[in-house]
Short mmCIF file of C-alpha atoms in Angstrom, two decimals:
data_model
loop_
_atom_site.label_atom_id
_atom_site.label_comp_id
_atom_site.label_asym_id
_atom_site.label_seq_id
_atom_site.Cartn_x
_atom_site.Cartn_y
_atom_site.Cartn_z
CA MET A 1 34.71 5.10 111.38
CA THR A 2 34.01 5.33 107.66
CA THR A 3 30.35 4.99 106.73
CA VAL A 4 29.20 3.20 103.61
CA GLU A 5 26.03 4.13 101.75
CA LYS A 6 23.39 1.45 102.14
CA VAL A 7 21.40 -0.02 99.28
CA PRO A 8 18.08 1.76 98.68
CA ALA A 9 15.25 -0.46 99.88
CA THR A 10 13.85 -1.10 96.40
CA SER A 11 17.09 -1.59 94.43
CA TYR A 12 17.06 -5.37 94.79
CA GLN A 13 13.85 -5.47 92.76
CA GLN A 14 15.95 -4.85 89.63
CA PHE A 15 17.19 -8.43 89.91
CA MET A 16 14.44 -10.71 91.24
CA PRO A 17 14.19 -14.51 90.87
CA ALA A 18 12.09 -15.71 87.94
CA ASP A 19 9.09 -17.86 88.81
CA ARG A 20 10.86 -20.74 87.08
CA PRO A 21 14.60 -21.16 86.44
CA VAL A 22 15.75 -19.10 83.46
CA GLN A 23 16.09 -21.37 80.42
CA TYR A 24 17.09 -20.84 76.79
CA LEU A 25 17.59 -24.46 75.70
CA ALA A 26 15.36 -27.49 76.05
CA PRO A 27 17.07 -30.73 77.13
CA ASP A 28 17.39 -31.79 73.49
CA GLY A 29 19.24 -28.59 72.59
CA THR A 30 16.40 -26.84 70.81
CA GLY A 31 15.51 -23.28 71.71
CA VAL A 32 12.61 -22.55 74.06
CA ASP A 33 10.34 -19.54 74.31
CA SER A 34 11.94 -17.08 76.69
CA ALA A 35 11.04 -13.69 78.07
CA ALA A 36 14.56 -12.69 77.00
CA ARG A 37 15.31 -11.07 80.34
CA TYR A 38 19.01 -11.35 79.60
CA ALA A 39 21.11 -10.80 76.49
CA HIS A 40 21.87 -13.91 74.44
CA PRO A 41 25.63 -14.65 74.38
CA SER A 42 27.40 -14.31 71.04
CA ASN A 43 28.17 -17.35 68.88
CA GLU A 44 31.89 -16.85 69.48
CA ARG A 45 31.44 -17.02 73.23
CA LEU A 46 29.22 -20.07 73.00
CA LEU A 47 31.87 -21.88 70.98
CA GLU A 48 34.44 -20.94 73.62
CA MET A 49 32.01 -22.22 76.25
CA TYR A 50 31.67 -25.52 74.37
CA ARG A 51 35.44 -25.90 73.98
CA SER A 52 35.97 -25.24 77.70
CA MET A 53 33.26 -27.74 78.61
CA VAL A 54 34.87 -30.43 76.44
CA HIS A 55 38.18 -29.79 78.18
CA GLY A 56 36.50 -29.62 81.59
CA ARG A 57 34.76 -32.96 81.23
CA ARG A 58 37.94 -34.62 79.97
CA PHE A 59 39.83 -33.19 82.93
CA ASP A 60 37.19 -34.54 85.31
CA GLN A 61 37.37 -37.99 83.71
CA GLN A 62 41.16 -38.01 84.02
CA ALA A 63 41.11 -36.86 87.63
CA THR A 64 38.62 -39.63 88.46
CA ALA A 65 40.92 -42.17 86.82
CA LEU A 66 43.93 -40.85 88.75
CA THR A 67 42.02 -41.42 91.97
CA LYS A 68 41.37 -45.04 91.05
CA GLN A 69 45.09 -45.41 90.29
CA GLY A 70 46.03 -44.12 93.74
CA ARG A 71 47.54 -40.86 92.50
CA LEU A 72 44.92 -38.80 94.36
CA ALA A 73 43.68 -39.35 97.88
CA VAL A 74 40.17 -38.26 96.94
CA TYR A 75 38.41 -36.47 94.10
CA PRO A 76 34.95 -34.87 94.11
CA SER A 77 33.70 -35.14 90.53
CA SER A 78 31.66 -32.30 89.03
CA ARG A 79 30.47 -34.16 85.94
CA GLY A 80 27.12 -32.68 84.99
CA GLN A 81 27.94 -29.28 86.49
CA GLU A 82 30.17 -28.10 83.63
CA ALA A 83 27.82 -25.32 82.50
CA CYS A 84 27.60 -23.78 85.97
CA GLN A 85 31.30 -23.68 86.65
CA ILE A 86 32.63 -22.79 83.24
CA ALA A 87 30.07 -20.07 82.50
CA ALA A 88 30.98 -18.49 85.81
CA ALA A 89 34.70 -18.58 85.08
CA LEU A 90 34.33 -17.23 81.54
CA CYS A 91 32.16 -14.29 82.60
CA LEU A 92 34.75 -12.81 84.96
CA GLY A 93 37.28 -10.15 84.10
CA GLU A 94 41.02 -10.64 84.50
CA GLN A 95 41.00 -8.51 87.66
CA ASP A 96 38.28 -10.54 89.37
CA TRP A 97 38.80 -13.30 91.92
CA MET A 98 37.21 -16.72 92.43
CA PHE A 99 36.61 -18.34 95.82
CA PRO A 100 35.91 -22.01 95.01
CA THR A 101 34.86 -25.10 96.89
CA TYR A 102 36.45 -28.53 96.65
CA ARG A 103 34.11 -29.43 93.75
CA ASP A 104 34.91 -26.49 91.49
CA SER A 105 38.02 -27.84 89.78
CA MET A 106 36.53 -27.37 86.30
CA ALA A 107 36.08 -23.68 87.03
CA LEU A 108 39.71 -23.42 88.07
CA ALA A 109 40.87 -25.19 84.92
CA ALA A 110 38.73 -22.84 82.81
CA ARG A 111 40.30 -19.92 84.66
CA GLY A 112 43.71 -21.13 83.54
CA VAL A 113 45.03 -22.79 86.69
CA ASP A 114 47.68 -25.36 85.80
CA GLN A 115 45.97 -28.74 86.03
CA VAL A 116 48.85 -30.50 87.77
CA GLU A 117 49.06 -27.73 90.35
CA LEU A 118 45.27 -27.82 90.70
CA LEU A 119 45.35 -31.44 91.84
CA GLY A 120 48.38 -30.96 94.08
CA MET A 121 46.31 -30.57 97.24
CA LEU A 122 44.28 -33.73 96.53
CA ALA A 123 47.50 -35.62 95.89
CA GLY A 124 48.92 -34.41 99.19
CA TYR A 125 51.78 -32.46 97.62
CA TRP A 126 51.04 -29.05 99.03
CA HIS A 127 48.56 -27.06 101.10
CA CYS A 128 46.93 -25.42 98.08
CA GLY A 129 48.86 -26.64 95.04
CA TYR A 130 48.88 -23.37 93.10
CA ASP A 131 49.73 -19.74 93.76
CA PRO A 132 46.40 -17.96 94.38
CA THR A 133 47.75 -14.54 93.46
CA SER A 134 48.99 -15.74 90.07
CA TYR A 135 45.54 -16.91 88.99
CA LYS A 136 43.39 -14.73 91.25
CA VAL A 137 41.83 -17.91 92.62
CA ALA A 138 41.63 -18.50 96.37
CA PRO A 139 42.47 -21.99 97.70
CA GLN A 140 39.75 -24.56 97.18
CA CYS A 141 37.75 -24.73 100.38
CA THR A 142 36.55 -27.96 101.98
CA PRO A 143 34.68 -26.61 105.05
CA LEU A 144 31.19 -25.63 103.96
CA ALA A 145 30.55 -21.90 103.40
CA THR A 146 33.70 -20.50 105.03
CA GLN A 147 34.92 -19.25 101.64
CA LEU A 148 31.82 -17.06 101.37
CA LEU A 149 33.07 -14.95 104.26
CA HIS A 150 36.52 -14.77 102.72
CA ALA A 151 35.05 -13.63 99.40
CA THR A 152 32.86 -11.01 101.04
CA GLY A 153 35.65 -9.55 103.13
CA PHE A 154 38.03 -9.53 100.19
CA ALA A 155 35.50 -7.86 97.89
CA TYR A 156 34.69 -5.23 100.49
CA ALA A 157 38.40 -4.46 100.98
CA GLU A 158 38.96 -4.17 97.24
CA ALA A 159 36.03 -1.77 96.91
CA LYS A 160 37.29 0.34 99.81
CA GLN A 161 40.60 0.70 97.99
CA GLY A 162 38.86 1.82 94.81
CA ARG A 163 39.63 -1.30 92.78
CA ASP A 164 37.25 -2.64 90.16
CA THR A 165 37.21 -6.21 91.48
CA ILE A 166 34.38 -8.72 91.75
CA ALA A 167 34.60 -11.76 94.00
CA LEU A 168 32.80 -14.85 92.71
CA ALA A 169 31.98 -17.16 95.62
CA PHE A 170 30.95 -20.74 94.79
CA CYS A 171 28.90 -22.91 97.13
CA GLY A 172 26.50 -25.83 97.04
CA ASP A 173 22.97 -26.20 98.35
CA GLY A 174 24.27 -27.71 101.57
CA ALA A 175 26.28 -24.57 102.33
CA THR A 176 23.10 -22.48 102.42
CA SER A 177 22.22 -24.27 105.68
CA GLU A 178 25.39 -22.98 107.33
CA GLY A 179 25.57 -19.84 109.44
CA ASP A 180 28.50 -18.53 107.41
CA PHE A 181 26.27 -18.33 104.34
CA HIS A 182 23.83 -16.01 106.07
CA GLU A 183 26.53 -13.91 107.71
CA ALA A 184 28.23 -13.42 104.35
CA LEU A 185 25.00 -12.41 102.61
CA ASN A 186 24.02 -9.99 105.34
CA PHE A 187 27.42 -8.27 105.45
CA ALA A 188 27.63 -8.12 101.66
CA ALA A 189 24.16 -6.59 101.44
CA VAL A 190 24.66 -3.97 104.15
CA PHE A 191 28.05 -2.86 102.85
CA ARG A 192 27.32 -3.41 99.15
CA ALA A 193 30.30 -5.70 98.70
CA PRO A 194 30.83 -6.60 95.02
CA VAL A 195 30.23 -10.34 95.39
CA ILE A 196 28.40 -12.90 93.27
CA PHE A 197 27.26 -15.88 95.31
CA LEU A 198 26.84 -18.81 92.91
CA VAL A 199 24.83 -21.59 94.55
CA GLN A 200 25.15 -24.83 92.57
CA ASN A 201 22.05 -26.64 93.74
CA ASN A 202 22.79 -30.22 92.74
CA GLY A 203 20.03 -31.67 94.87
CA PHE A 204 22.03 -33.20 97.70
CA ALA A 205 24.27 -32.15 100.56
CA ILE A 206 26.20 -35.41 100.34
CA SER A 207 23.18 -37.66 101.04
CA VAL A 208 20.70 -35.10 102.42
CA PRO A 209 18.13 -34.07 99.77
CA LEU A 210 17.15 -30.44 99.30
CA ALA A 211 13.67 -31.00 100.75
CA ARG A 212 15.31 -31.80 104.10
CA GLN A 213 17.38 -28.62 103.98
CA SER A 214 15.02 -25.80 103.03
CA ALA A 215 11.33 -25.02 102.60
CA ALA A 216 12.00 -21.81 100.64
CA PRO A 217 10.46 -21.56 97.14
CA SER A 218 14.03 -21.54 95.83
CA LEU A 219 17.46 -21.00 97.34
CA SER A 220 17.74 -17.78 95.31
CA HIS A 221 14.89 -16.36 97.39
CA LYS A 222 17.20 -16.43 100.39
CA GLY A 223 19.01 -13.53 98.79
CA VAL A 224 15.78 -11.53 98.53
CA GLY A 225 15.39 -11.72 102.29
CA TYR A 226 18.68 -9.87 102.69
CA GLY A 227 17.89 -7.27 100.04
CA ILE A 228 20.24 -8.85 97.52
CA GLY A 229 19.66 -9.09 93.78
CA SER A 230 18.82 -12.74 93.07
CA GLU A 231 18.03 -15.13 90.22
CA GLN A 232 17.50 -18.82 89.58
CA VAL A 233 18.65 -20.48 86.37
CA ASP A 234 18.72 -23.88 84.70
CA GLY A 235 22.29 -24.79 85.56
CA ASN A 236 22.41 -27.43 82.83
CA ASP A 237 21.57 -24.85 80.14
CA PRO A 238 24.93 -23.34 79.08
CA ILE A 239 23.31 -20.41 77.25
CA ALA A 240 21.11 -19.49 80.20
CA MET A 241 24.03 -19.81 82.61
CA MET A 242 26.21 -17.49 80.57
CA ALA A 243 23.38 -15.00 80.02
CA VAL A 244 22.53 -14.80 83.73
CA MET A 245 26.15 -14.66 84.86
CA ASP A 246 26.89 -11.90 82.34
CA GLU A 247 24.06 -9.84 83.79
CA ALA A 248 25.13 -10.60 87.36
CA VAL A 249 28.66 -9.39 86.62
CA LYS A 250 27.29 -6.25 84.97
CA TYR A 251 24.96 -5.58 87.91
CA VAL A 252 27.63 -6.01 90.58
CA ARG A 253 30.29 -4.06 88.68
CA ALA A 254 27.86 -1.16 88.36
CA GLY A 255 27.91 -0.83 92.15
CA LYS A 256 24.38 -2.10 92.76
CA GLY A 257 25.48 -4.54 95.42
CA PRO A 258 25.88 -8.33 95.57
CA VAL A 259 23.93 -10.97 93.66
CA VAL A 260 22.82 -14.51 94.48
CA VAL A 261 22.51 -16.88 91.50
CA GLU A 262 21.03 -20.31 92.12
CA ALA A 263 21.91 -22.80 89.38
CA HIS A 264 19.69 -25.91 89.33
CA THR A 265 21.99 -28.77 88.32
CA TYR A 266 23.00 -32.32 89.29
CA ARG A 267 26.21 -34.16 90.05
CA MET A 268 26.17 -37.31 87.98
CA ASP A 269 28.76 -39.13 90.06
CA ALA A 270 28.91 -39.78 93.79
CA HIS A 271 29.83 -37.08 96.29
CA THR A 272 33.43 -38.33 96.12
CA ASN A 273 35.07 -41.60 95.21
CA ALA A 274 34.54 -42.63 98.87
CA ASP A 275 30.76 -42.22 98.63
CA ASP A 276 28.11 -44.77 97.63
CA ALA A 277 25.38 -42.64 96.02
CA THR A 278 23.14 -45.66 95.39
CA ARG A 279 22.25 -45.60 99.10
CA TYR A 280 20.32 -42.33 98.82
CA ARG A 281 19.27 -41.83 95.18
CA LYS A 282 17.71 -44.06 92.56
CA ALA A 283 19.04 -44.98 89.14
CA ASP A 284 16.02 -43.56 87.31
CA GLU A 285 16.66 -40.17 88.90
CA VAL A 286 20.22 -40.17 87.55
CA GLU A 287 18.97 -41.29 84.13
CA GLY A 288 16.54 -38.40 84.06
CA TRP A 289 19.34 -35.93 84.59
CA LEU A 290 21.54 -37.64 81.99
CA ALA A 291 18.93 -36.56 79.45
CA ARG A 292 19.66 -32.96 80.46
CA ASP A 293 23.41 -33.24 79.98
CA PRO A 294 24.78 -29.70 79.49
CA LEU A 295 27.52 -30.69 77.05
CA SER A 296 25.30 -32.62 74.63
CA ARG A 297 22.68 -29.90 74.98
CA LEU A 298 25.05 -27.19 73.73
CA ASP A 299 26.51 -29.57 71.15
CA SER A 300 23.08 -30.09 69.58
CA TYR A 301 22.33 -26.38 69.56
CA LEU A 302 25.63 -25.35 67.98
CA GLU A 303 25.36 -28.07 65.34
CA ALA A 304 21.82 -27.00 64.44
CA GLN A 305 23.06 -23.43 64.08
CA GLY A 306 25.82 -24.54 61.71
CA LEU A 307 28.49 -23.45 64.18
CA LEU A 308 29.86 -26.86 65.15
CA THR A 309 31.15 -29.29 62.54
CA ASP A 310 32.51 -32.80 62.93
CA GLU A 311 35.98 -31.46 62.13
CA LEU A 312 35.84 -28.75 64.79
CA ARG A 313 34.41 -31.18 67.33
CA GLU A 314 37.27 -33.60 66.64
CA GLN A 315 39.84 -30.82 66.99
CA MET A 316 38.50 -29.93 70.41
CA THR A 317 38.43 -33.57 71.50
CA VAL A 318 42.03 -34.12 70.41
CA SER A 319 43.10 -30.97 72.26
CA ALA A 320 41.33 -32.11 75.43
CA ASP A 321 42.95 -35.55 75.19
CA ALA A 322 46.36 -33.90 74.85
CA ASP A 323 45.72 -31.93 78.03
CA ALA A 324 44.68 -35.14 79.80
CA ALA A 325 47.88 -36.86 78.67
CA ALA A 326 49.93 -33.95 80.02
CA LEU A 327 48.04 -34.17 83.29
CA ARG A 328 48.74 -37.90 83.58
CA ALA A 329 52.42 -37.34 82.90
CA GLY A 330 52.62 -34.52 85.41
CA MET A 331 50.87 -36.46 88.14
CA ASN A 332 53.17 -39.44 87.62
CA VAL A 333 56.22 -37.35 88.54
CA ASP A 334 57.06 -37.91 92.19
CA GLN A 335 57.31 -34.67 94.12
CA ASP A 336 60.19 -33.76 96.41
CA VAL A 337 58.54 -33.21 99.78
CA ASP A 338 60.34 -31.31 102.53
CA PRO A 339 58.95 -32.15 105.99
CA GLU A 340 60.04 -28.69 107.13
CA ASP A 341 57.22 -27.26 105.03
CA LEU A 342 54.77 -28.62 107.61
CA PHE A 343 56.03 -25.91 109.96
CA ARG A 344 57.68 -23.29 107.76
CA PHE A 345 54.58 -21.37 106.72
CA VAL A 346 52.27 -21.71 109.74
CA TYR A 347 53.39 -18.43 111.35
CA SER A 348 55.73 -15.65 110.22
CA SER A 349 57.71 -16.37 113.38
CA PRO A 350 57.40 -19.90 114.81
CA THR A 351 55.93 -20.29 118.28
CA PRO A 352 57.76 -22.31 120.95
CA GLY A 353 55.23 -25.13 120.56
CA LEU A 354 55.67 -25.23 116.78
CA THR A 355 59.45 -25.24 117.16
CA GLU A 356 59.20 -28.16 119.57
CA GLN A 357 57.07 -30.11 117.10
CA ARG A 358 59.46 -29.35 114.24
CA ASN A 359 62.45 -30.54 116.27
CA GLN A 360 60.59 -33.70 117.26
CA VAL A 361 59.83 -34.56 113.63
CA ALA A 362 63.41 -33.81 112.61
CA ALA A 363 64.72 -36.12 115.34
CA GLU A 364 62.39 -38.93 114.29
CA ILE A 365 63.52 -38.61 110.69
CA VAL A 366 67.17 -38.80 111.72
CA ALA A 367 66.48 -41.80 113.94
CA GLY A 368 64.71 -43.54 111.07
CA GLU A 369 67.62 -42.92 108.73
CA LEU A 370 70.14 -44.27 111.25
CA SER A 371 68.15 -47.40 112.14
#
């Protein structure tokens, strides 16, 4: 059995959670005093971040509208979490992989996944909707925390084969209460798997508030317990998110082991379109988070720096609207669905039971056509 060198006991101390979430921008977009633990992203990258956030929010708005029109069965909005998802996507290299949850559609769009394909699963067209290998994005995962194990195993296998690949595993605060979360962190720590665990702490696991889930000083401290480099960051501060994620990527790629990043953020809309958020949170709480909107925050900063003009802002808005129009058109094209696909890709060779089910469905279809 091949042995793998373990992390020295003190190495995790190179990446310890700050006492308060790392922040570079105040809610109004002005700069704040910072210990400058992490390098400030360049102006060019911040403009790219802003452009991707404009597109991401427009995509989210369009997907929500498609749900109301009956084109999607369900859609979990991530409005308010743009900075978390897009900073994470933009900080990866082309060779790296993402392992997303059901709420990380903005990250997938920023990664370049075709938007129509991205929504294919939610529309019921296909099991995943896109080719994971083409985009280096695993299927969006609905069961809580299972993708963390997939990411860890994949990253470990890539490292064993000498490939320079990082796996970025997304999860929410609710997932940190699952056993899979702890198993993934422990395995990743022991075997130094090159994984970044990005915990988007948006305050609720559906309707369960964070205070009912954990008594830890922060969710990032859970990584410390496993000997993993960890940090907490203001997830609605685009500059802080990019700065921390840049450092996390650098740390993991240098072979120092995995990292846990907890991003403090908030989902502005309900858990999904089937959820009534007014039953478990108050309007003034939502209003308070609206004042910390990540998009307007970066907008104000870039404008104050002379980097964002009305003309450039309009260009980005028009481009995002064009993408939304293309998404609408694509989702309004009826897909040809082959019932055989329900059985074709379950096993490489169908089992007797699967064959029996396939034949039963085929017979029912024929009977329906003849009736």
